[in-house]
């Protein structure tokens, strides 16, 4: 059985997941799910109730099972959140897959959804469908807008842009830091290595041998 590198909350990362942080690899559901869980757990206690990071699996469920979504999501208390961040995938089925990631954000103060796509126009139908399925739970007459997002300059960094934009959106909403402009191709490449370092640091508590993770 393949080596487990890290068990963190509800996230389980194996070696094949972690090596996806080396370019030129696409990030999968497991890596994005871990980054969202880590970012959520890193929030100060008085801020954690204001933001909700939705996992890729739950986001896909919202898109594909819209009628069931409001009941299923009740335990998350989404109407009470100021900011909800959801990864969007272009896969049409309920299972993992697809070829492109983007980010959908719900901002309660602005009464609407905002879609950030590093390859503009690619995922807008999927994001609109997700917003439509969430609207009955969050309120009526919610707006939807395609935002100008930092643009990827290759074919494989879309997942990393989702992670970087989600982190920047959280900082902007909670602390007034406008860091979206800092998300450049160089920044995204550097973030790949930083996330690998985070995983190394966390896994050293339970998995002593993690030297393989440094290999492409």
Short mmCIF file of C-alpha atoms in Angstrom, two decimals:
data_model
loop_
_atom_site.label_atom_id
_atom_site.label_comp_id
_atom_site.label_asym_id
_atom_site.label_seq_id
_atom_site.Cartn_x
_atom_site.Cartn_y
_atom_site.Cartn_z
CA UNK A 1 0.00 0.00 0.00
CA UNK A 2 1.24 3.48 -0.85
CA UNK A 3 2.90 5.43 1.94
CA UNK A 4 0.70 7.86 3.87
CA UNK A 5 2.60 11.12 4.31
CA UNK A 6 0.14 13.05 6.46
CA UNK A 7 -3.18 12.62 8.24
CA UNK A 8 -4.50 16.07 9.13
CA UNK A 9 -8.08 16.53 10.30
CA UNK A 10 -10.25 15.03 7.59
CA UNK A 11 -7.38 15.11 5.05
CA UNK A 12 -5.16 12.18 4.14
CA UNK A 13 -2.16 12.78 1.90
CA UNK A 14 -0.16 10.02 0.26
CA UNK A 15 3.17 10.34 -1.48
CA UNK A 16 1.48 10.51 -4.90
CA UNK A 17 -0.55 13.51 -3.68
CA UNK A 18 2.38 15.45 -2.25
CA UNK A 19 4.57 15.12 -5.35
CA UNK A 20 1.84 16.98 -7.25
CA UNK A 21 3.20 20.13 -5.60
CA UNK A 22 6.21 19.79 -7.89
CA UNK A 23 5.67 21.56 -11.24
CA UNK A 24 4.47 20.80 -13.84
CA UNK A 25 1.76 18.82 -12.03
CA UNK A 26 -1.92 19.58 -11.56
CA UNK A 27 -3.21 19.60 -7.99
CA UNK A 28 -5.86 17.03 -7.14
CA UNK A 29 -8.81 17.09 -4.73
CA UNK A 30 -6.70 15.73 -1.88
CA UNK A 31 -4.07 18.49 -1.99
CA UNK A 32 -6.59 21.30 -2.37
CA UNK A 33 -8.71 19.79 0.38
CA UNK A 34 -5.70 19.73 2.72
CA UNK A 35 -4.73 23.34 1.97
CA UNK A 36 -8.29 24.52 2.65
CA UNK A 37 -8.44 22.56 5.90
CA UNK A 38 -5.05 23.92 6.98
CA UNK A 39 -6.03 27.51 6.17
CA UNK A 40 -9.28 27.11 8.11
CA UNK A 41 -7.51 25.66 11.15
CA UNK A 42 -4.95 28.48 11.07
CA UNK A 43 -7.57 31.17 11.67
CA UNK A 44 -7.72 32.77 15.09
CA UNK A 45 -10.63 31.41 17.18
CA UNK A 46 -12.54 34.71 17.04
CA UNK A 47 -12.30 34.69 13.22
CA UNK A 48 -12.86 31.03 12.44
CA UNK A 49 -16.64 31.33 12.71
CA UNK A 50 -16.75 34.00 10.02
CA UNK A 51 -15.12 32.04 7.18
CA UNK A 52 -15.91 28.64 5.71
CA UNK A 53 -13.52 26.76 3.42
CA UNK A 54 -15.53 24.15 1.52
CA UNK A 55 -13.70 20.98 0.46
CA UNK A 56 -13.56 19.96 -3.22
CA UNK A 57 -15.75 16.92 -2.51
CA UNK A 58 -18.50 19.00 -0.91
CA UNK A 59 -18.23 21.64 -3.62
CA UNK A 60 -18.74 18.99 -6.28
CA UNK A 61 -21.74 17.65 -4.38
CA UNK A 62 -23.26 21.15 -4.31
CA UNK A 63 -22.86 21.44 -8.07
CA UNK A 64 -24.15 17.98 -8.98
CA UNK A 65 -26.85 17.45 -6.31
CA UNK A 66 -28.37 20.88 -6.03
CA UNK A 67 -31.79 19.91 -4.70
CA UNK A 68 -30.22 18.02 -1.80
CA UNK A 69 -27.53 20.60 -1.04
CA UNK A 70 -29.43 22.93 1.36
CA UNK A 71 -30.40 20.09 3.73
CA UNK A 72 -26.99 18.43 3.53
CA UNK A 73 -25.17 21.70 4.28
CA UNK A 74 -27.24 22.80 7.29
CA UNK A 75 -24.62 21.64 9.86
CA UNK A 76 -22.09 24.07 8.34
CA UNK A 77 -24.24 27.08 9.31
CA UNK A 78 -23.37 28.78 6.02
CA UNK A 79 -25.96 31.59 6.38
CA UNK A 80 -23.98 32.80 9.41
CA UNK A 81 -20.67 33.03 7.52
CA UNK A 82 -19.27 36.29 6.20
CA UNK A 83 -17.11 34.55 3.60
CA UNK A 84 -17.51 31.15 1.94
CA UNK A 85 -14.77 29.82 -0.37
CA UNK A 86 -15.43 26.95 -2.76
CA UNK A 87 -13.13 25.29 -5.32
CA UNK A 88 -14.88 24.82 -8.66
CA UNK A 89 -14.00 21.93 -10.98
CA UNK A 90 -15.12 21.46 -14.58
CA UNK A 91 -15.92 17.80 -14.05
CA UNK A 92 -19.59 17.18 -14.85
CA UNK A 93 -19.94 14.05 -12.68
CA UNK A 94 -20.00 13.57 -8.90
CA UNK A 95 -16.65 11.77 -8.78
CA UNK A 96 -13.16 13.31 -8.65
CA UNK A 97 -11.72 14.41 -11.96
CA UNK A 98 -11.86 17.30 -14.40
CA UNK A 99 -9.20 19.43 -16.05
CA UNK A 100 -9.53 22.91 -14.53
CA UNK A 101 -9.95 24.55 -11.12
CA UNK A 102 -11.29 27.99 -10.19
CA UNK A 103 -12.61 29.65 -7.03
CA UNK A 104 -16.13 30.76 -6.11
CA UNK A 105 -16.51 33.14 -3.17
CA UNK A 106 -19.69 34.16 -1.38
CA UNK A 107 -19.40 37.50 0.43
CA UNK A 108 -22.34 38.15 2.74
CA UNK A 109 -21.62 41.88 3.08
CA UNK A 110 -21.85 42.28 -0.71
CA UNK A 111 -24.84 39.92 -0.95
CA UNK A 112 -23.41 37.92 -3.79
CA UNK A 113 -21.05 35.43 -5.40
CA UNK A 114 -17.73 36.27 -7.04
CA UNK A 115 -15.95 33.87 -9.39
CA UNK A 116 -12.16 33.96 -9.81
CA UNK A 117 -10.86 31.97 -12.76
CA UNK A 118 -7.16 32.04 -13.64
CA UNK A 119 -8.17 31.01 -17.17
CA UNK A 120 -11.10 33.41 -17.75
CA UNK A 121 -14.30 31.91 -19.12
CA UNK A 122 -13.33 28.28 -18.59
CA UNK A 123 -15.42 27.44 -15.52
CA UNK A 124 -18.13 30.08 -15.46
CA UNK A 125 -21.01 27.67 -16.19
CA UNK A 126 -19.91 25.38 -13.36
CA UNK A 127 -19.53 28.32 -10.95
CA UNK A 128 -22.93 29.73 -11.91
CA UNK A 129 -24.56 26.36 -11.30
CA UNK A 130 -22.93 26.10 -7.89
CA UNK A 131 -24.04 29.62 -6.96
CA UNK A 132 -27.59 28.83 -8.09
CA UNK A 133 -27.71 25.72 -5.93
CA UNK A 134 -26.39 27.60 -2.88
CA UNK A 135 -28.69 30.59 -3.22
CA UNK A 136 -31.77 29.03 -1.53
CA UNK A 137 -29.67 28.47 1.57
CA UNK A 138 -27.99 31.90 1.66
CA UNK A 139 -30.72 34.29 0.63
CA UNK A 140 -32.76 35.68 -2.22
CA UNK A 141 -31.70 38.01 -5.03
CA UNK A 142 -28.01 37.24 -4.66
CA UNK A 143 -25.78 38.71 -7.34
CA UNK A 144 -23.16 36.84 -9.36
CA UNK A 145 -20.04 38.38 -10.89
CA UNK A 146 -17.08 37.13 -12.89
CA UNK A 147 -14.12 38.86 -11.23
CA UNK A 148 -10.79 39.70 -12.82
CA UNK A 149 -8.42 37.12 -11.38
CA UNK A 150 -4.64 36.69 -11.49
CA UNK A 151 -3.96 34.79 -14.72
CA UNK A 152 -2.02 31.56 -15.03
CA UNK A 153 0.68 31.48 -17.69
CA UNK A 154 0.82 27.72 -18.16
CA UNK A 155 -1.54 24.76 -18.39
CA UNK A 156 -1.03 23.24 -14.94
CA UNK A 157 -1.17 25.90 -12.20
CA UNK A 158 -4.94 26.40 -11.94
CA UNK A 159 -5.21 24.52 -8.63
CA UNK A 160 -2.40 26.54 -7.09
CA UNK A 161 -4.13 29.75 -8.17
CA UNK A 162 -7.27 28.57 -6.37
CA UNK A 163 -5.27 28.03 -3.17
CA UNK A 164 -3.43 31.35 -3.45
CA UNK A 165 -6.57 33.36 -4.28
CA UNK A 166 -8.50 31.70 -1.43
CA UNK A 167 -5.77 32.63 1.03
CA UNK A 168 -5.65 36.19 -0.33
CA UNK A 169 -9.45 36.55 -0.20
CA UNK A 170 -9.46 35.45 3.42
CA UNK A 171 -6.73 37.94 4.33
CA UNK A 172 -8.51 40.71 2.43
CA UNK A 173 -11.86 40.05 4.06
CA UNK A 174 -10.60 39.62 7.62
CA UNK A 175 -7.65 42.00 7.72
CA UNK A 176 -8.12 44.40 4.80
CA UNK A 177 -4.99 43.13 3.03
CA UNK A 178 -5.25 43.53 -0.74
CA UNK A 179 -2.85 40.75 -1.70
CA UNK A 180 -4.50 39.51 -4.91
CA UNK A 181 -2.15 41.76 -6.86
CA UNK A 182 0.80 39.84 -5.39
CA UNK A 183 -0.27 36.58 -7.04
CA UNK A 184 2.14 36.30 -9.97
CA UNK A 185 3.46 33.15 -11.71
CA UNK A 186 6.63 33.45 -9.62
CA UNK A 187 4.57 33.78 -6.43
CA UNK A 188 2.55 30.67 -7.31
CA UNK A 189 5.70 28.62 -7.98
CA UNK A 190 7.14 29.72 -4.64
CA UNK A 191 3.90 28.78 -2.89
CA UNK A 192 4.17 25.23 -4.21
CA UNK A 193 7.41 24.82 -2.28
CA UNK A 194 6.02 26.55 0.81
CA UNK A 195 3.08 24.16 0.96
CA UNK A 196 5.43 21.21 0.61
CA UNK A 197 7.45 22.59 3.53
CA UNK A 198 4.26 22.89 5.59
CA UNK A 199 3.44 19.24 4.88
CA UNK A 200 6.98 18.20 5.79
CA UNK A 201 6.74 20.06 9.08
CA UNK A 202 3.40 18.54 10.02
CA UNK A 203 4.27 15.02 8.94
CA UNK A 204 7.53 14.98 10.90
CA UNK A 205 5.37 14.56 14.00
CA UNK A 206 4.09 11.18 12.81
CA UNK A 207 6.04 10.09 9.71
CA UNK A 208 9.82 10.30 10.26
CA UNK A 209 10.84 9.32 6.72
CA UNK A 210 9.59 12.01 4.35
CA UNK A 211 12.72 12.52 2.26
CA UNK A 212 11.02 11.00 -0.77
CA UNK A 213 8.65 13.96 -0.92
CA UNK A 214 11.47 16.16 -2.13
CA UNK A 215 11.86 14.08 -5.30
CA UNK A 216 10.04 15.15 -8.46
#
